[in-house]
Amino acid sequence: VPTLYTAEGLPFVVVNVVSVLMYKSMGRTDGEIAFFTTLVALPWMLKPIWGSVLEMFKTKKYFVVATQFAGGVLFGLLALTLQLPSFFQWSLVLFAIIAFNFATHDIAADGVYVNVLSDKQQSQYVGWQGAFYNVGKILSQGVFVIIAGKLEISIGVFPAWGIVMGMFALILILLSLYH
């Protein structure tokens, strides 16, 4: 439960909050940031549409592990695109794919929680579930934003955010291997 829900909270906040801070540091206008980051977050609102379709293909655990690994790879690609002249367009595309990927992860993760744990265990772990979702949020919008800010001073904005996105990639790949 702790690692599963940390993996659920982390990308949600990166796409919906940290991306805004990153784009602001990179000099994008408030209008661009608001418009595009709102669009990128749509998959989380639309996830009930494809939730029932997932079970026709593989198990929920498969989707948890696959989406964590794929998400790690996608964050790695995102880290690399931040060094390109057309970083804004490429990063938006990758954030949209990451959002769809992790909206799928959320569906599968909640399904695993419900299917694997008994009703009693679900009651026992519900506090842990919320707490570790918040750990993911705190790490992403707290610790890693501080790291980005410190790196921006020493190595520049774009390399700093590339390193931070690479760190998200590494965390998610390690969590997928653990799971």
PDB file of C-alpha atoms in Angstrom:
ATOM      1  CA  VAL A   1       0.000   0.000   0.000  1.00  0.00           C
ATOM      2  CA  PRO A   2       2.695   2.587   0.819  1.00  0.00           C
ATOM      3  CA  THR A   3       4.659   2.210  -2.419  1.00  0.00           C
ATOM      4  CA  LEU A   4       1.559   1.786  -4.567  1.00  0.00           C
ATOM      5  CA  TYR A   5      -0.026   5.004  -3.375  1.00  0.00           C
ATOM      6  CA  THR A   6       3.226   6.964  -3.422  1.00  0.00           C
ATOM      7  CA  ALA A   7       3.448   5.941  -7.080  1.00  0.00           C
ATOM      8  CA  GLU A   8      -0.114   7.177  -7.555  1.00  0.00           C
ATOM      9  CA  GLY A   9       0.344  10.581  -5.922  1.00  0.00           C
ATOM     10  CA  LEU A  10       3.706  11.480  -7.426  1.00  0.00           C
ATOM     11  CA  PRO A  11       2.830  11.760 -11.149  1.00  0.00           C
ATOM     12  CA  PHE A  12      -0.575  13.329 -10.520  1.00  0.00           C
ATOM     13  CA  VAL A  13       1.051  16.266  -8.753  1.00  0.00           C
ATOM     14  CA  VAL A  14       3.939  16.482 -11.224  1.00  0.00           C
ATOM     15  CA  VAL A  15       1.544  16.837 -14.160  1.00  0.00           C
ATOM     16  CA  ASN A  16      -0.962  19.110 -12.415  1.00  0.00           C
ATOM     17  CA  VAL A  17       1.228  21.287 -10.165  1.00  0.00           C
ATOM     18  CA  VAL A  18       4.944  20.842 -10.751  1.00  0.00           C
ATOM     19  CA  SER A  19       4.607  21.329 -14.517  1.00  0.00           C
ATOM     20  CA  VAL A  20       3.155  24.791 -13.831  1.00  0.00           C
ATOM     21  CA  LEU A  21       6.155  25.714 -11.668  1.00  0.00           C
ATOM     22  CA  MET A  22       8.559  24.285 -14.230  1.00  0.00           C
ATOM     23  CA  TYR A  23       7.020  26.203 -17.142  1.00  0.00           C
ATOM     24  CA  LYS A  24       6.976  29.408 -15.083  1.00  0.00           C
ATOM     25  CA  SER A  25      10.705  28.984 -14.371  1.00  0.00           C
ATOM     26  CA  MET A  26      11.233  28.468 -18.097  1.00  0.00           C
ATOM     27  CA  GLY A  27       9.603  31.789 -18.915  1.00  0.00           C
ATOM     28  CA  ARG A  28       6.254  30.654 -20.314  1.00  0.00           C
ATOM     29  CA  THR A  29       3.316  33.049 -19.928  1.00  0.00           C
ATOM     30  CA  ASP A  30       0.583  32.470 -17.369  1.00  0.00           C
ATOM     31  CA  GLY A  31      -1.980  32.141 -20.174  1.00  0.00           C
ATOM     32  CA  GLU A  32      -0.009  29.421 -21.963  1.00  0.00           C
ATOM     33  CA  ILE A  33       0.610  27.566 -18.728  1.00  0.00           C
ATOM     34  CA  ALA A  34      -3.009  27.683 -17.588  1.00  0.00           C
ATOM     35  CA  PHE A  35      -4.458  26.646 -20.936  1.00  0.00           C
ATOM     36  CA  PHE A  36      -2.101  23.796 -21.753  1.00  0.00           C
ATOM     37  CA  THR A  37      -1.688  22.293 -18.292  1.00  0.00           C
ATOM     38  CA  THR A  38      -5.466  22.208 -17.903  1.00  0.00           C
ATOM     39  CA  LEU A  39      -5.766  20.264 -21.160  1.00  0.00           C
ATOM     40  CA  VAL A  40      -3.015  17.871 -20.139  1.00  0.00           C
ATOM     41  CA  ALA A  41      -4.850  17.026 -16.895  1.00  0.00           C
ATOM     42  CA  LEU A  42      -8.034  15.896 -18.687  1.00  0.00           C
ATOM     43  CA  PRO A  43      -7.254  12.143 -18.638  1.00  0.00           C
ATOM     44  CA  TRP A  44      -7.773  12.016 -14.860  1.00  0.00           C
ATOM     45  CA  MET A  45     -11.260  13.444 -15.309  1.00  0.00           C
ATOM     46  CA  LEU A  46     -12.067  11.053 -18.133  1.00  0.00           C
ATOM     47  CA  LYS A  47     -10.627   7.853 -16.663  1.00  0.00           C
ATOM     48  CA  PRO A  48     -14.016   6.230 -15.926  1.00  0.00           C
ATOM     49  CA  ILE A  49     -14.534   6.000 -19.683  1.00  0.00           C
ATOM     50  CA  TRP A  50     -11.781   3.422 -20.231  1.00  0.00           C
ATOM     51  CA  GLY A  51     -11.638   1.883 -16.757  1.00  0.00           C
ATOM     52  CA  SER A  52     -13.979  -0.974 -17.548  1.00  0.00           C
ATOM     53  CA  VAL A  53     -12.145  -1.762 -20.783  1.00  0.00           C
ATOM     54  CA  LEU A  54      -8.841  -2.518 -19.022  1.00  0.00           C
ATOM     55  CA  GLU A  55     -10.005  -5.819 -17.562  1.00  0.00           C
ATOM     56  CA  MET A  56     -10.673  -7.205 -21.022  1.00  0.00           C
ATOM     57  CA  PHE A  57      -6.948  -7.247 -21.768  1.00  0.00           C
ATOM     58  CA  LYS A  58      -4.795  -7.942 -18.712  1.00  0.00           C
ATOM     59  CA  THR A  59      -4.905  -8.010 -14.925  1.00  0.00           C
ATOM     60  CA  LYS A  60      -4.930  -4.914 -12.741  1.00  0.00           C
ATOM     61  CA  LYS A  61      -1.517  -5.815 -11.346  1.00  0.00           C
ATOM     62  CA  TYR A  62      -0.134  -6.006 -14.875  1.00  0.00           C
ATOM     63  CA  PHE A  63      -1.400  -2.489 -15.565  1.00  0.00           C
ATOM     64  CA  VAL A  64       0.031  -1.194 -12.265  1.00  0.00           C
ATOM     65  CA  VAL A  65       3.514  -2.481 -13.045  1.00  0.00           C
ATOM     66  CA  ALA A  66       3.372  -1.654 -16.764  1.00  0.00           C
ATOM     67  CA  THR A  67       2.154   1.907 -16.242  1.00  0.00           C
ATOM     68  CA  GLN A  68       4.754   2.569 -13.550  1.00  0.00           C
ATOM     69  CA  PHE A  69       7.540   1.342 -15.826  1.00  0.00           C
ATOM     70  CA  ALA A  70       6.166   3.140 -18.887  1.00  0.00           C
ATOM     71  CA  GLY A  71       5.715   6.275 -16.790  1.00  0.00           C
ATOM     72  CA  GLY A  72       9.342   6.094 -15.735  1.00  0.00           C
ATOM     73  CA  VAL A  73      10.430   5.826 -19.354  1.00  0.00           C
ATOM     74  CA  LEU A  74       8.146   8.720 -20.305  1.00  0.00           C
ATOM     75  CA  PHE A  75       9.559  10.939 -17.549  1.00  0.00           C
ATOM     76  CA  GLY A  76      13.035  10.007 -18.801  1.00  0.00           C
ATOM     77  CA  LEU A  77      12.072  11.132 -22.307  1.00  0.00           C
ATOM     78  CA  LEU A  78      10.581  14.287 -20.829  1.00  0.00           C
ATOM     79  CA  ALA A  79      13.887  15.009 -19.099  1.00  0.00           C
ATOM     80  CA  LEU A  80      15.665  14.731 -22.442  1.00  0.00           C
ATOM     81  CA  THR A  81      13.177  16.899 -24.376  1.00  0.00           C
ATOM     82  CA  LEU A  82      13.672  19.802 -21.983  1.00  0.00           C
ATOM     83  CA  GLN A  83      17.039  20.373 -23.669  1.00  0.00           C
ATOM     84  CA  LEU A  84      15.483  20.775 -27.150  1.00  0.00           C
ATOM     85  CA  PRO A  85      14.626  24.124 -28.775  1.00  0.00           C
ATOM     86  CA  SER A  86      11.007  22.929 -29.181  1.00  0.00           C
ATOM     87  CA  PHE A  87      10.869  21.672 -25.587  1.00  0.00           C
ATOM     88  CA  PHE A  88       7.459  23.236 -24.900  1.00  0.00           C
ATOM     89  CA  GLN A  89       5.600  21.281 -27.582  1.00  0.00           C
ATOM     90  CA  TRP A  90       7.387  17.996 -26.850  1.00  0.00           C
ATOM     91  CA  SER A  91       6.980  18.304 -23.105  1.00  0.00           C
ATOM     92  CA  LEU A  92       3.251  18.969 -23.481  1.00  0.00           C
ATOM     93  CA  VAL A  93       2.861  15.873 -25.648  1.00  0.00           C
ATOM     94  CA  LEU A  94       4.767  13.806 -23.097  1.00  0.00           C
ATOM     95  CA  PHE A  95       2.818  15.258 -20.168  1.00  0.00           C
ATOM     96  CA  ALA A  96      -0.423  14.305 -21.981  1.00  0.00           C
ATOM     97  CA  ILE A  97       0.798  10.729 -22.507  1.00  0.00           C
ATOM     98  CA  ILE A  98       2.015  10.599 -18.891  1.00  0.00           C
ATOM     99  CA  ALA A  99      -1.403  11.798 -17.722  1.00  0.00           C
ATOM    100  CA  PHE A 100      -3.226   9.106 -19.709  1.00  0.00           C
ATOM    101  CA  ASN A 101      -0.731   6.493 -18.508  1.00  0.00           C
ATOM    102  CA  PHE A 102      -1.124   7.402 -14.840  1.00  0.00           C
ATOM    103  CA  ALA A 103      -4.879   7.844 -14.997  1.00  0.00           C
ATOM    104  CA  THR A 104      -4.828   4.219 -16.140  1.00  0.00           C
ATOM    105  CA  HIS A 105      -2.468   3.436 -13.242  1.00  0.00           C
ATOM    106  CA  ASP A 106      -4.936   4.984 -10.786  1.00  0.00           C
ATOM    107  CA  ILE A 107      -7.748   2.758 -12.038  1.00  0.00           C
ATOM    108  CA  ALA A 108      -5.587  -0.361 -11.797  1.00  0.00           C
ATOM    109  CA  ALA A 109      -4.049   0.564  -8.426  1.00  0.00           C
ATOM    110  CA  ASP A 110      -7.431   1.122  -6.807  1.00  0.00           C
ATOM    111  CA  GLY A 111      -8.615  -2.153  -8.336  1.00  0.00           C
ATOM    112  CA  VAL A 112      -5.650  -4.026  -6.880  1.00  0.00           C
ATOM    113  CA  TYR A 113      -6.334  -2.459  -3.486  1.00  0.00           C
ATOM    114  CA  VAL A 114      -9.962  -3.580  -3.564  1.00  0.00           C
ATOM    115  CA  ASN A 115      -9.329  -7.056  -5.016  1.00  0.00           C
ATOM    116  CA  VAL A 116      -6.253  -8.071  -3.000  1.00  0.00           C
ATOM    117  CA  LEU A 117      -7.197  -6.791   0.445  1.00  0.00           C
ATOM    118  CA  SER A 118     -10.142  -8.082   2.455  1.00  0.00           C
ATOM    119  CA  ASP A 119     -12.729  -5.589   3.694  1.00  0.00           C
ATOM    120  CA  LYS A 120     -11.035  -5.614   7.102  1.00  0.00           C
ATOM    121  CA  GLN A 121      -7.599  -5.011   5.580  1.00  0.00           C
ATOM    122  CA  GLN A 122      -8.977  -2.209   3.414  1.00  0.00           C
ATOM    123  CA  SER A 123     -10.297  -0.551   6.572  1.00  0.00           C
ATOM    124  CA  GLN A 124      -6.931  -0.994   8.279  1.00  0.00           C
ATOM    125  CA  TYR A 125      -4.963   0.434   5.357  1.00  0.00           C
ATOM    126  CA  VAL A 126      -7.222   3.301   4.315  1.00  0.00           C
ATOM    127  CA  GLY A 127      -5.224   5.740   6.447  1.00  0.00           C
ATOM    128  CA  TRP A 128      -1.960   4.459   4.985  1.00  0.00           C
ATOM    129  CA  GLN A 129      -3.411   4.756   1.520  1.00  0.00           C
ATOM    130  CA  GLY A 130      -4.117   8.458   1.977  1.00  0.00           C
ATOM    131  CA  ALA A 131      -0.901   9.112   3.882  1.00  0.00           C
ATOM    132  CA  PHE A 132       1.345   7.663   1.191  1.00  0.00           C
ATOM    133  CA  TYR A 133      -0.589   9.341  -1.600  1.00  0.00           C
ATOM    134  CA  ASN A 134       0.298  12.540   0.258  1.00  0.00           C
ATOM    135  CA  VAL A 135       3.936  11.406   0.535  1.00  0.00           C
ATOM    136  CA  GLY A 136       3.998  11.333  -3.267  1.00  0.00           C
ATOM    137  CA  LYS A 137       2.488  14.813  -3.341  1.00  0.00           C
ATOM    138  CA  ILE A 138       4.959  16.186  -0.796  1.00  0.00           C
ATOM    139  CA  LEU A 139       7.943  14.649  -2.566  1.00  0.00           C
ATOM    140  CA  SER A 140       6.915  15.966  -5.962  1.00  0.00           C
ATOM    141  CA  GLN A 141       5.794  19.481  -5.098  1.00  0.00           C
ATOM    142  CA  GLY A 142       8.047  19.967  -2.096  1.00  0.00           C
ATOM    143  CA  VAL A 143      11.347  18.133  -2.051  1.00  0.00           C
ATOM    144  CA  PHE A 144      11.868  17.955  -5.805  1.00  0.00           C
ATOM    145  CA  VAL A 145      10.799  21.558  -6.423  1.00  0.00           C
ATOM    146  CA  ILE A 146      13.356  22.639  -3.816  1.00  0.00           C
ATOM    147  CA  ILE A 147      15.986  20.519  -5.570  1.00  0.00           C
ATOM    148  CA  ALA A 148      15.047  22.108  -8.913  1.00  0.00           C
ATOM    149  CA  GLY A 149      15.294  25.583  -7.399  1.00  0.00           C
ATOM    150  CA  LYS A 150      18.759  24.934  -5.981  1.00  0.00           C
ATOM    151  CA  LEU A 151      19.940  23.361  -9.241  1.00  0.00           C
ATOM    152  CA  GLU A 152      18.545  26.271 -11.277  1.00  0.00           C
ATOM    153  CA  ILE A 153      20.978  28.576  -9.464  1.00  0.00           C
ATOM    154  CA  SER A 154      24.007  26.385 -10.058  1.00  0.00           C
ATOM    155  CA  ILE A 155      23.437  24.789 -13.492  1.00  0.00           C
ATOM    156  CA  GLY A 156      20.531  26.678 -15.095  1.00  0.00           C
ATOM    157  CA  VAL A 157      16.785  26.242 -15.443  1.00  0.00           C
ATOM    158  CA  PHE A 158      16.566  23.677 -18.234  1.00  0.00           C
ATOM    159  CA  PRO A 159      19.239  21.277 -16.974  1.00  0.00           C
ATOM    160  CA  ALA A 160      17.831  21.564 -13.437  1.00  0.00           C
ATOM    161  CA  TRP A 161      14.348  20.493 -14.497  1.00  0.00           C
ATOM    162  CA  GLY A 162      15.816  17.798 -16.738  1.00  0.00           C
ATOM    163  CA  ILE A 163      17.567  16.301 -13.708  1.00  0.00           C
ATOM    164  CA  VAL A 164      14.416  16.490 -11.583  1.00  0.00           C
ATOM    165  CA  MET A 165      12.298  14.820 -14.286  1.00  0.00           C
ATOM    166  CA  GLY A 166      15.034  12.192 -14.577  1.00  0.00           C
ATOM    167  CA  MET A 167      14.752  11.597 -10.831  1.00  0.00           C
ATOM    168  CA  PHE A 168      10.999  11.041 -11.203  1.00  0.00           C
ATOM    169  CA  ALA A 169      11.801   8.578 -13.989  1.00  0.00           C
ATOM    170  CA  LEU A 170      14.207   6.659 -11.792  1.00  0.00           C
ATOM    171  CA  ILE A 171      11.782   6.488  -8.856  1.00  0.00           C
ATOM    172  CA  LEU A 172       8.964   5.149 -11.025  1.00  0.00           C
ATOM    173  CA  ILE A 173      11.126   2.553 -12.753  1.00  0.00           C
ATOM    174  CA  LEU A 174      12.434   1.357  -9.376  1.00  0.00           C
ATOM    175  CA  LEU A 175       8.880   1.155  -8.001  1.00  0.00           C
ATOM    176  CA  SER A 176       7.760  -0.861 -11.040  1.00  0.00           C
ATOM    177  CA  LEU A 177      10.626  -3.298 -10.525  1.00  0.00           C
ATOM    178  CA  TYR A 178       9.759  -3.573  -6.822  1.00  0.00           C
ATOM    179  CA  HIS A 179       6.105  -4.224  -7.581  1.00  0.00           C
TER     180      HIS A 179
END
